[in-house]
Structures are given as structure tokens and as C-alpha cells.
Tab-separated table of C-alpha atoms in Angstrom:
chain	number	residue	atom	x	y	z
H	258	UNK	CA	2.550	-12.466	-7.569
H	259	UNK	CA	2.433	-8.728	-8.407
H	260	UNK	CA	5.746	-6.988	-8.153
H	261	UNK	CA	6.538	-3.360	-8.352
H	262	UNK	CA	10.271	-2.203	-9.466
H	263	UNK	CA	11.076	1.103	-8.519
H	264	UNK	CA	14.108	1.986	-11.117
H	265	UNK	CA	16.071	5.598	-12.011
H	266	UNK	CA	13.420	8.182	-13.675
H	267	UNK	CA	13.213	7.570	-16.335
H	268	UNK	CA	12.358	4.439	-16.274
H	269	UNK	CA	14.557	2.471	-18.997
H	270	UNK	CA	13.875	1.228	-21.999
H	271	UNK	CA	14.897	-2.598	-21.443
H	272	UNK	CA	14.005	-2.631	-17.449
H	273	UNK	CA	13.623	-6.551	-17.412
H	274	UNK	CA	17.905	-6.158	-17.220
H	275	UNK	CA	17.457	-4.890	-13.865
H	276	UNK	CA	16.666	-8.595	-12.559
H	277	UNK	CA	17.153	-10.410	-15.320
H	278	UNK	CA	16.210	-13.834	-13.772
H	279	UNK	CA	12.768	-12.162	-12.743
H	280	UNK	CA	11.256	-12.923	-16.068
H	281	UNK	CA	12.104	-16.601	-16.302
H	282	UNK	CA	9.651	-16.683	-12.956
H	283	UNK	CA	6.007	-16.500	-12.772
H	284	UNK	CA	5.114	-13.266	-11.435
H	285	UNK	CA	4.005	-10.094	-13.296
H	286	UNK	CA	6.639	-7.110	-12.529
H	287	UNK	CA	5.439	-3.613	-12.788
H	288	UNK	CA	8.474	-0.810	-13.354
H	289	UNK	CA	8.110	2.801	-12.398
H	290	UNK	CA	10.351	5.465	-11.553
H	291	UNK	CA	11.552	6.267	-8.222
H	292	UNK	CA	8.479	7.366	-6.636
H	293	UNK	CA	6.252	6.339	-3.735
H	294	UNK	CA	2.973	7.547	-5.641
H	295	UNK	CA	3.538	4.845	-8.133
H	296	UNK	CA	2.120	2.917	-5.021
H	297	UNK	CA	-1.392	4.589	-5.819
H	298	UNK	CA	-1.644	3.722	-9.244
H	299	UNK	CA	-1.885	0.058	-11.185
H	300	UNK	CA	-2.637	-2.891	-9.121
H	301	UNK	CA	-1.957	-3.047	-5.614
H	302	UNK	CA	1.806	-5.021	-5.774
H	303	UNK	CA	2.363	-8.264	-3.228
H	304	UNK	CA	6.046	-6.822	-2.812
H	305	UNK	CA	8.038	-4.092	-3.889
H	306	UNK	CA	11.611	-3.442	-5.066
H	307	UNK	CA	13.908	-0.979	-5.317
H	308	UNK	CA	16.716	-0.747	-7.882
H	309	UNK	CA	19.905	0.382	-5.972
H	310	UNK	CA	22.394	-0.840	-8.356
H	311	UNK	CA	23.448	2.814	-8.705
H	312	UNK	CA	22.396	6.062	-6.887
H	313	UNK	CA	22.588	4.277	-3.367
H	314	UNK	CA	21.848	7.507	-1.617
H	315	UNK	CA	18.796	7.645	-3.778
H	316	UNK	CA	17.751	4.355	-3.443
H	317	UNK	CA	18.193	4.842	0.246
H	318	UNK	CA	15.792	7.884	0.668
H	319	UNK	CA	13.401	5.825	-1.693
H	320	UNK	CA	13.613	2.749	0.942
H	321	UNK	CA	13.084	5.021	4.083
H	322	UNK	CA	10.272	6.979	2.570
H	323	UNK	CA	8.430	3.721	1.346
H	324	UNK	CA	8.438	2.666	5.332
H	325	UNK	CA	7.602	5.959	6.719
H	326	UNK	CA	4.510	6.070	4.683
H	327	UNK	CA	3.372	2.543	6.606
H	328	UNK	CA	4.399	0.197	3.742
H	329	UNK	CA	2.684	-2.842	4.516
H	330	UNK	CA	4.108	-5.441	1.888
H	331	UNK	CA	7.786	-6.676	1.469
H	332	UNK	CA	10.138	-4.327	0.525
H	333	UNK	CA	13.904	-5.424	-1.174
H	334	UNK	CA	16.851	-3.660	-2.655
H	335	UNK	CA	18.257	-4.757	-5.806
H	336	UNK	CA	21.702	-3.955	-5.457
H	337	UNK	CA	25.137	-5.449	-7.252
H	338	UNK	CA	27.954	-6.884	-5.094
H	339	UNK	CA	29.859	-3.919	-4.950
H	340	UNK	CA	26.753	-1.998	-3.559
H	341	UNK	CA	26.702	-4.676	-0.511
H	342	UNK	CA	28.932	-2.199	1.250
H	343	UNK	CA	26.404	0.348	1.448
H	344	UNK	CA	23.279	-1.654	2.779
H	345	UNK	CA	22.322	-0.801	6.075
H	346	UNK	CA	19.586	-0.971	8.896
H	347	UNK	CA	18.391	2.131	8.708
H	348	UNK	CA	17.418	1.169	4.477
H	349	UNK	CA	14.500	-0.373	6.193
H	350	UNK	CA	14.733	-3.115	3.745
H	351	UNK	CA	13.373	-6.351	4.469
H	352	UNK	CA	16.011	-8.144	2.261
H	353	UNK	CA	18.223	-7.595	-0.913
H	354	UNK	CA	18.703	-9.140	-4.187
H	355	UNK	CA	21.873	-9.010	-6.208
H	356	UNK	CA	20.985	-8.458	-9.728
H	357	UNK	CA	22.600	-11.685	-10.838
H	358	UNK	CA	20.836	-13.734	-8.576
H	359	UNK	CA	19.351	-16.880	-10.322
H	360	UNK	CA	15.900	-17.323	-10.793
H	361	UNK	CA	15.816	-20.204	-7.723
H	362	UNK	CA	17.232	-17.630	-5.100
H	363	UNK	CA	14.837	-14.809	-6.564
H	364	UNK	CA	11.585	-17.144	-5.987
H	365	UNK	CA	13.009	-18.105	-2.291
H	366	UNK	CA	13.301	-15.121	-0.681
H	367	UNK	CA	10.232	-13.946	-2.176
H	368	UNK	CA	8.660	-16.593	-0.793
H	369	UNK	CA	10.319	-15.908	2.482
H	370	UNK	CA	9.500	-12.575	2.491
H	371	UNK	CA	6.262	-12.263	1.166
H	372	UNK	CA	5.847	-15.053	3.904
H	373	UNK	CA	7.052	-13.967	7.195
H	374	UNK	CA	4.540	-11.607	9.304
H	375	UNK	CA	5.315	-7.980	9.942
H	376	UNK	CA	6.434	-6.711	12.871
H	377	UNK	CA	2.857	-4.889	13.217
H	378	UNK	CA	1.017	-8.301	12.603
H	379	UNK	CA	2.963	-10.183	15.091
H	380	UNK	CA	2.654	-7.159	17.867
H	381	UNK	CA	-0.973	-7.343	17.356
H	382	UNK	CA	-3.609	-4.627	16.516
H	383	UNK	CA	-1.843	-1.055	16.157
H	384	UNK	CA	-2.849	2.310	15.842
H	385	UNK	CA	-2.877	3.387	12.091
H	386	UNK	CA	-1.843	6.648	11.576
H	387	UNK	CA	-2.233	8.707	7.911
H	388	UNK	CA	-1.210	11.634	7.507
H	389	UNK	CA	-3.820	13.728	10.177
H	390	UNK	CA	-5.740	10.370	10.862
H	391	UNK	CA	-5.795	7.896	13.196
H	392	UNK	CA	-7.328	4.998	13.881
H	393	UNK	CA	-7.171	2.621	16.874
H	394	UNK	CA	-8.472	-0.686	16.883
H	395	UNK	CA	-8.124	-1.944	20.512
H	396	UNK	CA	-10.318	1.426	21.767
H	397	UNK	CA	-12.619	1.596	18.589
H	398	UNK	CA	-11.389	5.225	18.471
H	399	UNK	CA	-10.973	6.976	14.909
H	400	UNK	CA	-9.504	10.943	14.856
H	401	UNK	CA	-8.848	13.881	12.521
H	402	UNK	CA	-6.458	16.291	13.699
H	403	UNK	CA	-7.098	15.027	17.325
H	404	UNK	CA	-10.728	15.218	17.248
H	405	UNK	CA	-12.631	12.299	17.857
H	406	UNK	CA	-14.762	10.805	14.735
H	407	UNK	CA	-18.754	10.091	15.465
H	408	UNK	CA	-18.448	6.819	13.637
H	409	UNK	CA	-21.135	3.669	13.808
H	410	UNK	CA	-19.544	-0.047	14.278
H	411	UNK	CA	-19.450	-0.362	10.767
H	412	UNK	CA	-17.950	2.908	10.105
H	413	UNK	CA	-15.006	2.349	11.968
H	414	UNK	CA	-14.354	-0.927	10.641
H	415	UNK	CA	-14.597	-0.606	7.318
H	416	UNK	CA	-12.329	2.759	7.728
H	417	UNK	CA	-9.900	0.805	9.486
H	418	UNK	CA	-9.842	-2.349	7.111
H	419	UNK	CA	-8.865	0.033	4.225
H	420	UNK	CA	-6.811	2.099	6.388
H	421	UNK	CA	-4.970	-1.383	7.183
H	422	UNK	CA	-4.361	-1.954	3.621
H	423	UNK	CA	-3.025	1.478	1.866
H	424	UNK	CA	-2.975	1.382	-2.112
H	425	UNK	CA	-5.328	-1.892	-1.833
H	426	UNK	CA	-8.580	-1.962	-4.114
H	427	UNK	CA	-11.207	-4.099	-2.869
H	428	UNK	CA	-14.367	-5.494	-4.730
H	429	UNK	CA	-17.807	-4.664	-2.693
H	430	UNK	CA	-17.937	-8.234	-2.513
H	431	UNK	CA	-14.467	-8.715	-0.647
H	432	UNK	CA	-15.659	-5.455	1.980
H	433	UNK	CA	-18.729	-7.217	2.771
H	434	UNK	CA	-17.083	-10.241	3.637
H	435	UNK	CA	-14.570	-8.510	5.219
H	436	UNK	CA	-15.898	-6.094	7.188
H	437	UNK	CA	-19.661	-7.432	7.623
H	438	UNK	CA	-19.270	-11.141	7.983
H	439	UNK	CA	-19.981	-14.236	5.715
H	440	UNK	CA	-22.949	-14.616	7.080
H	441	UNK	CA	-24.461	-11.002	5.907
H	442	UNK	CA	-27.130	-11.331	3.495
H	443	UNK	CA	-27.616	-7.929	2.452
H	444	UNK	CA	-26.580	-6.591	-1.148
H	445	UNK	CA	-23.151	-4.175	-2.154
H	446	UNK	CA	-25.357	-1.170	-1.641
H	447	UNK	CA	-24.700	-1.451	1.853
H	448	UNK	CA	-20.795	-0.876	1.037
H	449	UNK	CA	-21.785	2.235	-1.515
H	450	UNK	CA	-23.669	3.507	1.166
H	451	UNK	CA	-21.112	3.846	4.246
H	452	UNK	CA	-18.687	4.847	1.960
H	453	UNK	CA	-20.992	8.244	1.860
H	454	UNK	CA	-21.436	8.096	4.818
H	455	UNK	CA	-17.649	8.162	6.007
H	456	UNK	CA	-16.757	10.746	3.265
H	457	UNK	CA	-19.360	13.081	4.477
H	458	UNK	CA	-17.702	12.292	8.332
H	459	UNK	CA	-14.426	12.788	7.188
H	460	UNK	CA	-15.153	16.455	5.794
H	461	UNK	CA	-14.401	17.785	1.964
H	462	UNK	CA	-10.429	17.872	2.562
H	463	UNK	CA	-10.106	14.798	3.647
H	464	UNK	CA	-12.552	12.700	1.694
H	465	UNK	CA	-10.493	11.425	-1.248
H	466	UNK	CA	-8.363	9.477	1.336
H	467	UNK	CA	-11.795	6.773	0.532
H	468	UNK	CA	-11.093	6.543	-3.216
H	469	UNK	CA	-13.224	4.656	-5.761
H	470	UNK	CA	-11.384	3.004	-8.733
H	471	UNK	CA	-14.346	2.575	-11.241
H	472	UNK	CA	-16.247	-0.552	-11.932
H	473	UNK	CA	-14.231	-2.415	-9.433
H	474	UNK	CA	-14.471	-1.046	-5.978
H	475	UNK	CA	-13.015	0.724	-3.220
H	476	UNK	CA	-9.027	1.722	-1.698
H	477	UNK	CA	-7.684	3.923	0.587
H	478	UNK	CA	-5.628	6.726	-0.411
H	479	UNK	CA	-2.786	7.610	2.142
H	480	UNK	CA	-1.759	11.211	2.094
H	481	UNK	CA	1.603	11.686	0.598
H	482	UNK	CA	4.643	12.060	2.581
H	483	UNK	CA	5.552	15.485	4.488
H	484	UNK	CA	8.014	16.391	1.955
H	485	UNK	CA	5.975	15.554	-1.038
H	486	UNK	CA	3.151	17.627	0.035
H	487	UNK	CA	3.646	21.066	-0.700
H	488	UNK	CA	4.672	19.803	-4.949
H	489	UNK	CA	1.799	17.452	-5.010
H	490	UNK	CA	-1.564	17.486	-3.946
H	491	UNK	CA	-3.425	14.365	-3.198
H	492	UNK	CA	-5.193	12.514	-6.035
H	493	UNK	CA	-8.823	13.651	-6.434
H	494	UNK	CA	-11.554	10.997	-5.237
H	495	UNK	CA	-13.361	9.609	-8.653
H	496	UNK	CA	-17.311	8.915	-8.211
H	497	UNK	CA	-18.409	5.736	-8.740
């Protein structure tokens, strides 16, 4: 299991003391500072945690921003037992971890979270919305700032399987099994070549949300929160 830790900036020197009992267990942890992009870089993580053993109001914003941008993986605080006070439902946590918890409670609630469907999953199909796009899969309807998309079948779904999956890289392989079937016989070209096809749809400022991570495949890039926007532009799309 991939795990990224979200610690103070910047990040310490010894950050394996932030969950100690993490390393006895058999998942790779990735540590960054407190910072949603680090959601855009490295491999996409099967859960992320925050370290709110200090700067709770910090950690807090952290948590709330992570969900606003349409986190779609478990998301838990790492907080110590006098921090318990502070949790609350608006964190938009899924759980917590104290950082003394053993390595046996660590691996269980992972595996609980990681687990248990979302609330989106369970609802059913919802509209995704990035930044100025939307997509809805129960009318087949994709827009950019309100106007419609002309998109093909294919189009739309394979905007809307990476739109479902933010951060994500996929292979060519896993798009054409996702998004064209099992039973399509055609070669990856077919993947390299509605992936121009969108990007020329989706117009030169909006483009790079289709990014290509080289020699491996495909992710979508969600635009950055409102508040990170005007400090940080969006990363620029790298050819294949």
C-alpha cells in the first residue's frame, strides 16, 4: 500500500518518528510537506495522512482543503492524545491515528478505511466537478465554463474515468481496458490518439488538466484549489 504523510514544511529529517509503528508494516510511506500539490507528484498514494500532532489549525485547513479538492482515497489525522480534543467533523477526516498506536491498530484501520466505499461510490454515479469542468455521467454531459463539450462516446468516457481518479497515472494498457472493454482488440494508439483529441476539445488553457507522465501513461491533473491559484499556476502538460 502506498501512503502519503503530509508533515510541517519542512519536512523533518527523521519523519519515520511521526508513526513510528508505520515502518514495522508493509507499506511504502511517502513524506511531504503540508501541501495538496504533493498529490500531483510521485505515485498516486492508496491513502493519505496528515500529521496533526502540532499546528492543529494547520492540520485542519490541510484536511478541509484535501476534501474540497474531491479527494478520492482515505484520508487520517495523526494526532497525539492530547490533540483528541481538537478533532472534529468538519476535519473531514475519515479516521485518526495516535502516533503511538501499535503497528496491529495501524494495519486495521487501514484496512478499514482503505476498505469501506465512499460516500460518492455508495450514492452512485456523480457529477465530477474540477475546477471550471464538469462532467456528468448519468446524462453523458461534459462542460467548460457552462458550455457544453462536443465529445464522441469514447471521449467522454475516458475524460470521465481520469476525471474519476485525480492524481492517478494509468498505463495505455489499463485505459483500454478500462474505458474500451476487454474485448477491444485494437493497439495503445487508440489511447494516444483521443488523448489529442480531448486536449484539442478542451482548448490551450485547459489542456494540461490530461497530463502525460513519460514512458508510463496518462493522469488527470485537477486544477489547484481557489486559494492556491493566483501563487501557483497549474503544472505544464509534458508530451509524450
Amino acid at each position: 500500500m502506498e501512503i502519503l504523510i503530509l508533515t510541517s514544511n519542512p519536512v523533518p529529517e527523521s519523519p519515520e518518528s511521526i508513526l513510528p509503528s508505520l515502518e514495522l508494516l508493509p507499506h511504502r510511506a511517502r513524506y511531504a510537506g503540508r501541501d495538496v500539490r504533493a498529490l500531483l507528484s510521485g505515485p498516486s498514494p492508496d491513502a493519505v495522512m496528515v500529521d496533526a500532532r502540532s499546528d492543529l489549525a494547520d492540520a485542519r485547513a490541510t484536511c478541509r482543503v484535501l476534501q474540497a479538492t474531491g479527494l478520492t482515497v482515505p484520508l487520517l489525522a495523526i494526532v497525539t492524545e492530547a490533540g483528541l480534543a481538537a478533532l472534529q467533523a468538519d476535519w473531514g477526516v475519515d479516521d485518526f491515528l495516535l502516533a503511538s498506536a501499535g503497528p496491529a491498530e495501524v494495519e486495521a484501520r487501514l484496512r478499514l478505511t482503505t476498505g469501506k466505499p465512499n460516500a460518492a461510490t455508495a450514492a452512485g454515479p456523480a457529477v465530477i466537478r474540477a475546477g471550471d469542468l464538469t462532467v456528468d455521467p448519468d446524462t453523458y454531459a461534459a462542460k467548460l465554463k457552462g458550455a457544453p463539450l462536443d465529445l464522441t462516446y469514447k471521449e467522454f468516457e475516458l475524460l470521465r474515468f481520469l476525471a474519476q481518479h485525480p492524481g492517478r497515472v494509468f498505463t495505455r494498457e489499463q485505459l483500454l481496458r478500462e474505458v474500451w472493454g476487454y474485448d477491444y482488440f485494437g493497439g495503445t494508439r487508440t489511447v494516444d490518439v483521443h488523448v489529442r483529441r480531448l486536449r484539442a476539445k478542451l482548448g490551450s488553457e485547459y489542456e494540461s488538466m490530461i497530463g502525460t507522465v513519460r514512458q508510463v501513461g496518462y493522469k488527470f491533473v485537477a486544477p489547484p484549489p481557489e486559494n492556491l491559484r493566483e501563487s501557483e499556476p497549474l503544472p505544464e502538460r509534458v508530451d509524450a
